Coordinates of C-alpha atoms in Angstrom, one line a residue:
Chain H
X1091 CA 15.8 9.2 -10.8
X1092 CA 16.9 10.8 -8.0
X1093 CA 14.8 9.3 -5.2
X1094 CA 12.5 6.6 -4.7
X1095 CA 9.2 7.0 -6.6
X1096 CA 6.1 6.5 -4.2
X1097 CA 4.4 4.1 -5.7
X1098 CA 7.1 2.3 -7.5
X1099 CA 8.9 2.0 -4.3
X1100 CA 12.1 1.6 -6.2
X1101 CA 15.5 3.4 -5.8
X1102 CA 16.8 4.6 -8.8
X1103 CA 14.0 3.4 -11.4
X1104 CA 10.5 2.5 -12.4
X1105 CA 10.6 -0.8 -13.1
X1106 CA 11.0 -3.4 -16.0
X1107 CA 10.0 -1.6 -19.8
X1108 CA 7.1 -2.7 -21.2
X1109 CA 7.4 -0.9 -24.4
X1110 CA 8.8 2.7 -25.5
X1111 CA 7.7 5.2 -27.9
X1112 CA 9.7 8.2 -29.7
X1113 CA 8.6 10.0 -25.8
X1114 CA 8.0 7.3 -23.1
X1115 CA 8.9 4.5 -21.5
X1116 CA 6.1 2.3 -19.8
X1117 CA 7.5 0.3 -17.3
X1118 CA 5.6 -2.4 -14.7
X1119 CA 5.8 -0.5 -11.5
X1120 CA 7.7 -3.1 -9.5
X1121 CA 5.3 -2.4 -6.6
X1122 CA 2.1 -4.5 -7.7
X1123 CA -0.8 -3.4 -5.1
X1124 CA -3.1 -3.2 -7.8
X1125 CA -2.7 -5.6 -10.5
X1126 CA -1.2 -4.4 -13.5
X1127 CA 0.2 -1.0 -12.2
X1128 CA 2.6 0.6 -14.8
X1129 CA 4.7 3.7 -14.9
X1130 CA 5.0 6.2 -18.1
X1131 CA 8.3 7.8 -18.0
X1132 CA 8.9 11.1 -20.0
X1133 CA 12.3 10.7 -21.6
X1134 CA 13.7 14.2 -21.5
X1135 CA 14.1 15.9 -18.4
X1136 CA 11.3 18.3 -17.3
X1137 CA 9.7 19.5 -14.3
X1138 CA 6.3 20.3 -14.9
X1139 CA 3.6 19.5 -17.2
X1140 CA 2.8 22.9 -18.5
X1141 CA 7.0 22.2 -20.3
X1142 CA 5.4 19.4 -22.7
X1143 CA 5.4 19.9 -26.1
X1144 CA 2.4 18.9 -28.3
X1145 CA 3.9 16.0 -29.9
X1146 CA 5.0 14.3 -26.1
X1147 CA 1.4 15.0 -25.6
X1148 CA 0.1 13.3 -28.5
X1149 CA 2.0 10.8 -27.8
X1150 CA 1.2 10.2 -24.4
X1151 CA -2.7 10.2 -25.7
X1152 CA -1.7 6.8 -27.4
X1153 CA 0.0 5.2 -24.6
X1154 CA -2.9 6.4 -22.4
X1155 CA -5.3 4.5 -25.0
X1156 CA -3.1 1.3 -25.6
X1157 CA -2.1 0.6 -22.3
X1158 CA -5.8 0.9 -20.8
X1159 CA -7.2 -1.2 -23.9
X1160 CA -4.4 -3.4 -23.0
X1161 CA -5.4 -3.8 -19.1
X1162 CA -9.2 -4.6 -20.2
X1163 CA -7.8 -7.9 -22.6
X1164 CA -6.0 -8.7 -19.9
X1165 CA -7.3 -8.1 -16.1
X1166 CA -11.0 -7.1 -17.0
X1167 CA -10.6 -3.9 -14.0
X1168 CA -13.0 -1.8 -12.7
X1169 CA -11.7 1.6 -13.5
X1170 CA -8.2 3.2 -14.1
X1171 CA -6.6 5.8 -12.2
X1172 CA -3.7 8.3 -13.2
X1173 CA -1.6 10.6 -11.7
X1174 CA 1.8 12.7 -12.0
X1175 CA 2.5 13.9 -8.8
X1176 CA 6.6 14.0 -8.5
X1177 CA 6.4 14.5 -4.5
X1178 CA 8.9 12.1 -3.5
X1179 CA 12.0 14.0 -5.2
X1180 CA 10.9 16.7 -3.5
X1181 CA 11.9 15.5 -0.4
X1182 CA 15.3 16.1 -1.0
X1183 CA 16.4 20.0 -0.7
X1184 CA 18.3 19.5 -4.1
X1185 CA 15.0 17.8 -6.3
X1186 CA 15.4 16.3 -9.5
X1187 CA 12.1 15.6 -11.0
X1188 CA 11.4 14.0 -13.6
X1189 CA 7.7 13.5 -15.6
X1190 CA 6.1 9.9 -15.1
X1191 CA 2.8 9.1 -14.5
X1192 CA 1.1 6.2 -12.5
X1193 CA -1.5 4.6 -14.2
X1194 CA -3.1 2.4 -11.8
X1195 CA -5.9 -0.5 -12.4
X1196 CA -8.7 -0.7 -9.5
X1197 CA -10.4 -4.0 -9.5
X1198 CA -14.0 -4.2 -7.5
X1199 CA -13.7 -7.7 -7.7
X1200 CA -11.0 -9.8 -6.1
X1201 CA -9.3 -11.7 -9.3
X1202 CA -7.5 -14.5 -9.5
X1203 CA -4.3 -14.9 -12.1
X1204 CA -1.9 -17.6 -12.2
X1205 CA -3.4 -18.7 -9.6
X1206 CA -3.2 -15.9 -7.0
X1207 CA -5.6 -14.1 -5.9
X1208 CA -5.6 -10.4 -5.8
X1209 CA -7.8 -7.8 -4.7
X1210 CA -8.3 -4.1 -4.5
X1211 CA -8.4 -3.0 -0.9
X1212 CA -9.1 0.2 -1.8
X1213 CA -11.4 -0.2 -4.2
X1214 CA -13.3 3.4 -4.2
X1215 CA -10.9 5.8 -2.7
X1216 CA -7.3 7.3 -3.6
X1217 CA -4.5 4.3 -4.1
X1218 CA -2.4 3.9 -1.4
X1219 CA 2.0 4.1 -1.3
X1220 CA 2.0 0.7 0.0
X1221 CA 4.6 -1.8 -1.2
X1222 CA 3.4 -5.4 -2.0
X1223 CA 6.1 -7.3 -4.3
X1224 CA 6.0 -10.2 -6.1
X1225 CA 7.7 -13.3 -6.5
X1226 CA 9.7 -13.0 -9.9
X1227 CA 8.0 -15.8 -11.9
X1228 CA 4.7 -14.0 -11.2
X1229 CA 6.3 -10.5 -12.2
X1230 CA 7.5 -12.6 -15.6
X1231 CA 3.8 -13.8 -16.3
X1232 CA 2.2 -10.5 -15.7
X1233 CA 4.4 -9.0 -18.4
X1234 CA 4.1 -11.2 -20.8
X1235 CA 0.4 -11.8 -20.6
X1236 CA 0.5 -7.7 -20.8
X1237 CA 3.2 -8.4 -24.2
X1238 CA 0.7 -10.3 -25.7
X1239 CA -2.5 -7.8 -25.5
X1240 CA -0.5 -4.7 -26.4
Chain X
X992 CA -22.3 14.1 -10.4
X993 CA -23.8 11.3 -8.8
X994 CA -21.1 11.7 -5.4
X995 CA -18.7 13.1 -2.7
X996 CA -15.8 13.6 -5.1
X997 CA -12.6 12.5 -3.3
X998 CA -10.6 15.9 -3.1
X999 CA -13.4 18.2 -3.8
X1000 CA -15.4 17.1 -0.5
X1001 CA -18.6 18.3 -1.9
X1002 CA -21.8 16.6 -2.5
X1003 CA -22.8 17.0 -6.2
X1004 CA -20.6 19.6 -7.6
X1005 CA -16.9 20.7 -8.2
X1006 CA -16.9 23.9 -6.9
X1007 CA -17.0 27.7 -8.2
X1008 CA -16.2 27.8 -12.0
X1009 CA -12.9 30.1 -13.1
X1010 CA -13.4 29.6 -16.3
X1011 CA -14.4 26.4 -19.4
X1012 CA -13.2 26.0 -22.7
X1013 CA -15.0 23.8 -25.9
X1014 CA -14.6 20.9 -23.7
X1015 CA -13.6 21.6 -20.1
X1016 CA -14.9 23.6 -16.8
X1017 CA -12.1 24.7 -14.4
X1018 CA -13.7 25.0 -11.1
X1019 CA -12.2 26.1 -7.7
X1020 CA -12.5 23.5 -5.6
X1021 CA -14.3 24.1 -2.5
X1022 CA -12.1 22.2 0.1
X1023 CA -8.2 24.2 -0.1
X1024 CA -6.4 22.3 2.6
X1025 CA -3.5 23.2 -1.0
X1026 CA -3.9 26.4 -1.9
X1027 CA -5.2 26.9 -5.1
X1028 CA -6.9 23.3 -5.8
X1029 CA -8.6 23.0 -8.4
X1030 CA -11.3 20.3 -10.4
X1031 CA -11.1 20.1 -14.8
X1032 CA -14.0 18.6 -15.4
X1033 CA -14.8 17.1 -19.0
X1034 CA -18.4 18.7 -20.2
X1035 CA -19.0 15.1 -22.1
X1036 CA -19.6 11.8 -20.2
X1037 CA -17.1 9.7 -20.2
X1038 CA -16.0 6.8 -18.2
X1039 CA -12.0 6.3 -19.0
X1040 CA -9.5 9.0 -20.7
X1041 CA -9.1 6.3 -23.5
X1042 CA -12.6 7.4 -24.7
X1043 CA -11.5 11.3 -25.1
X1044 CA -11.2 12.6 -28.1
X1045 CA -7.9 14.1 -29.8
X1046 CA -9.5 17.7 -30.2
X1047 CA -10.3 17.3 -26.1
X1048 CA -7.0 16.6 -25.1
X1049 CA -5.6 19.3 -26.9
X1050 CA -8.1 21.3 -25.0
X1051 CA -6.6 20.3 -22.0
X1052 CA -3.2 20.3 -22.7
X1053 CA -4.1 24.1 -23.1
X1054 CA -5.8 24.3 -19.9
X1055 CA -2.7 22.2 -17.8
X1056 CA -0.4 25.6 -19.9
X1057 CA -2.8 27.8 -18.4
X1058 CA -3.3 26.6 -14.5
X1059 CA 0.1 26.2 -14.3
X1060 CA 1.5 29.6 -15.4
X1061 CA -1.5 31.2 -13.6
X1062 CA -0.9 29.7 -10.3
X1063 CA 3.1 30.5 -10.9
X1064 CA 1.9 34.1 -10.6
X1065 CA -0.8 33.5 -8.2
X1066 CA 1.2 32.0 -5.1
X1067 CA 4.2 30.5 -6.3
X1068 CA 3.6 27.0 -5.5
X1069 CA 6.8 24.4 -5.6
X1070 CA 5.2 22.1 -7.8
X1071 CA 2.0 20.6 -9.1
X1072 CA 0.1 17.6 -8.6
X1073 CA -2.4 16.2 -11.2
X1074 CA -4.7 13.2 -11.0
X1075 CA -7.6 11.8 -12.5
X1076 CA -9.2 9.4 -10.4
X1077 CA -12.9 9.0 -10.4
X1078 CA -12.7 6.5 -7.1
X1079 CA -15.7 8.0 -5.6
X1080 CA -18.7 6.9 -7.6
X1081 CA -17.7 3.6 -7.9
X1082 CA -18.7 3.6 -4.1
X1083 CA -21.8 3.1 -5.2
X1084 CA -23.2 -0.4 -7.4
X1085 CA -24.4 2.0 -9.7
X1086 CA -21.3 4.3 -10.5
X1087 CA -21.9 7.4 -12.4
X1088 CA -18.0 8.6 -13.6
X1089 CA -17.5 11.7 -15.0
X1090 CA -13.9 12.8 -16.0
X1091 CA -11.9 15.3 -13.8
X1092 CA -8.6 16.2 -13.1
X1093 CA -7.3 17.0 -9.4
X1094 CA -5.3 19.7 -9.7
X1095 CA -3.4 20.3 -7.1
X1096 CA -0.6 23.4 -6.6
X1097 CA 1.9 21.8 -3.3
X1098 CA 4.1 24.0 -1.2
X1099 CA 7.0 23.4 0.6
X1100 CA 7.3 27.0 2.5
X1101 CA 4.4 28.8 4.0
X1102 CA 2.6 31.2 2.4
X1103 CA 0.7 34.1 3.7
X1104 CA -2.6 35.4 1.5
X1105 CA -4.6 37.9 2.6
X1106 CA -3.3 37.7 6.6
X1107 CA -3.5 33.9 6.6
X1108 CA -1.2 31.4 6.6
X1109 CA -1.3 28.4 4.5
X1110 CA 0.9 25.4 4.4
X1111 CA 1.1 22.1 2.6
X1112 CA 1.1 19.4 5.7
X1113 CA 1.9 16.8 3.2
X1114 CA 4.5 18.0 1.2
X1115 CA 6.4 15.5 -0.4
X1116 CA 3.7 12.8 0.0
X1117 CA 0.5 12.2 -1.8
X1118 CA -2.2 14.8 -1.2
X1119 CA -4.5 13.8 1.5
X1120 CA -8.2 14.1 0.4
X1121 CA -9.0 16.0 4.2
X1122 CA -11.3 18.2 3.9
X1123 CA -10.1 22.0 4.5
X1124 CA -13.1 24.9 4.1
X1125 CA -12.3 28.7 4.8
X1126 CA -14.5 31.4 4.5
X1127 CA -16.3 33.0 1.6
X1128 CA -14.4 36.2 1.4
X1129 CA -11.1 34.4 1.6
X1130 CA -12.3 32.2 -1.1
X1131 CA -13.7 35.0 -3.0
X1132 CA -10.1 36.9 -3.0
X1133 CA -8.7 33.4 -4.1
X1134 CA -11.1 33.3 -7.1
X1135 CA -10.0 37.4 -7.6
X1136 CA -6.6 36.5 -7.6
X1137 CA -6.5 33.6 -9.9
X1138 CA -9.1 35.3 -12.7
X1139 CA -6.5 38.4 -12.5
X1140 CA -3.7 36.0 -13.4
X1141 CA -5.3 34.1 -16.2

């Protein structure tokens, strides 16, 4: 993990692991603009998409199911987005990129968890590389209400 | 297709269509500010990828195989960006999503097609949904060049 991600905002990682398959790691995005942003990590080293093999496919098709099923039980968002767009790395003349993808809940409606309020602020168009972080005992709930509706 | 997509900039539509599959329709997309953009578009309605079907990923798994390679010997692109988003229609109360992929080839160096030059202004970043039109024969010899390719 050569450089840092740009919607993890992270050097060196993707954030804490949720859960792994034979393929993946999914990982809460350290960077929490949107409620319950995750990150799903291929585990070998590839560059491009078309370089998957069926069953890292397959596999990803289950994550993509579980971990949006798992977002309705627990945020109720409006939509999800995903992407795998590996631009950051190449910033660097010497890339090193590696296949994760950004799955990213957008929320019409402001929502309140643990008693914070969050909300989408932009709710309708492309999600944005902005950094917001939160305070670790938040980070800790988020995961484990996530645990618990896997 | 109910509005403005985000990166295809066009009212109603995904573009010109390359080619479609059981389950798919690869479209050029009409705005290239990235050389050789294109829109997958699912034929069924769905909202989220969690609704697809096995035998329609598989389909596209096929198609991300295909693009990819094609655009390799097309222009030679650094890497490739892919996305499904769906942000638009939920501008509206009354959100009608369909499922498509952004795909979207970026460039680090310029490239010259058919006497013009093209470069990737955001290379490195997220792809910027500006609008970019060029004119009919250019796009023509872009759909030319790509079919050859397939």
């Amino acid at each position: 993990m050569a450089t840092k991600c740009e919607y993890c905002q992270m050097e060196g990682g993707y954030g804490d692991l949720i859960f792994e398959t034979d393929h993946w790691m999914v990982f809460l995005a350290p960077s929490q603009r949107y409620l319950g942003t995750c990150v799903v990590a291929l585990k070998s080293q590839r560059k491009n998409l078309s370089e998957l093999e069926d069953s890292e496919w397959m596999d990803f098709v289950e994550i993509v199911r579980k971990l949006e099923l798992t977002m309705d039980r627990s945020f109720k968002p409006t939509l999800y987005n995903w992407s795998c767009f590996k631009n950051a790395t190449f910033r660097n003349q010497k890339p090193n990129p590696e296949i994760h993808w950004h799955f990213i809940p957008r929320y019409r409606n402001k929502i309140k968890f643990r008693g914070t309020l969050f909300e989408d602020p932009d709710f309708g168009y492309i999600p944005q590389p902005v950094e917001k972080r939160l305070p670790k005992n938040l980070m800790k709930s988020i995961m484990t209400v996530i645990k618990q509706n896997l």
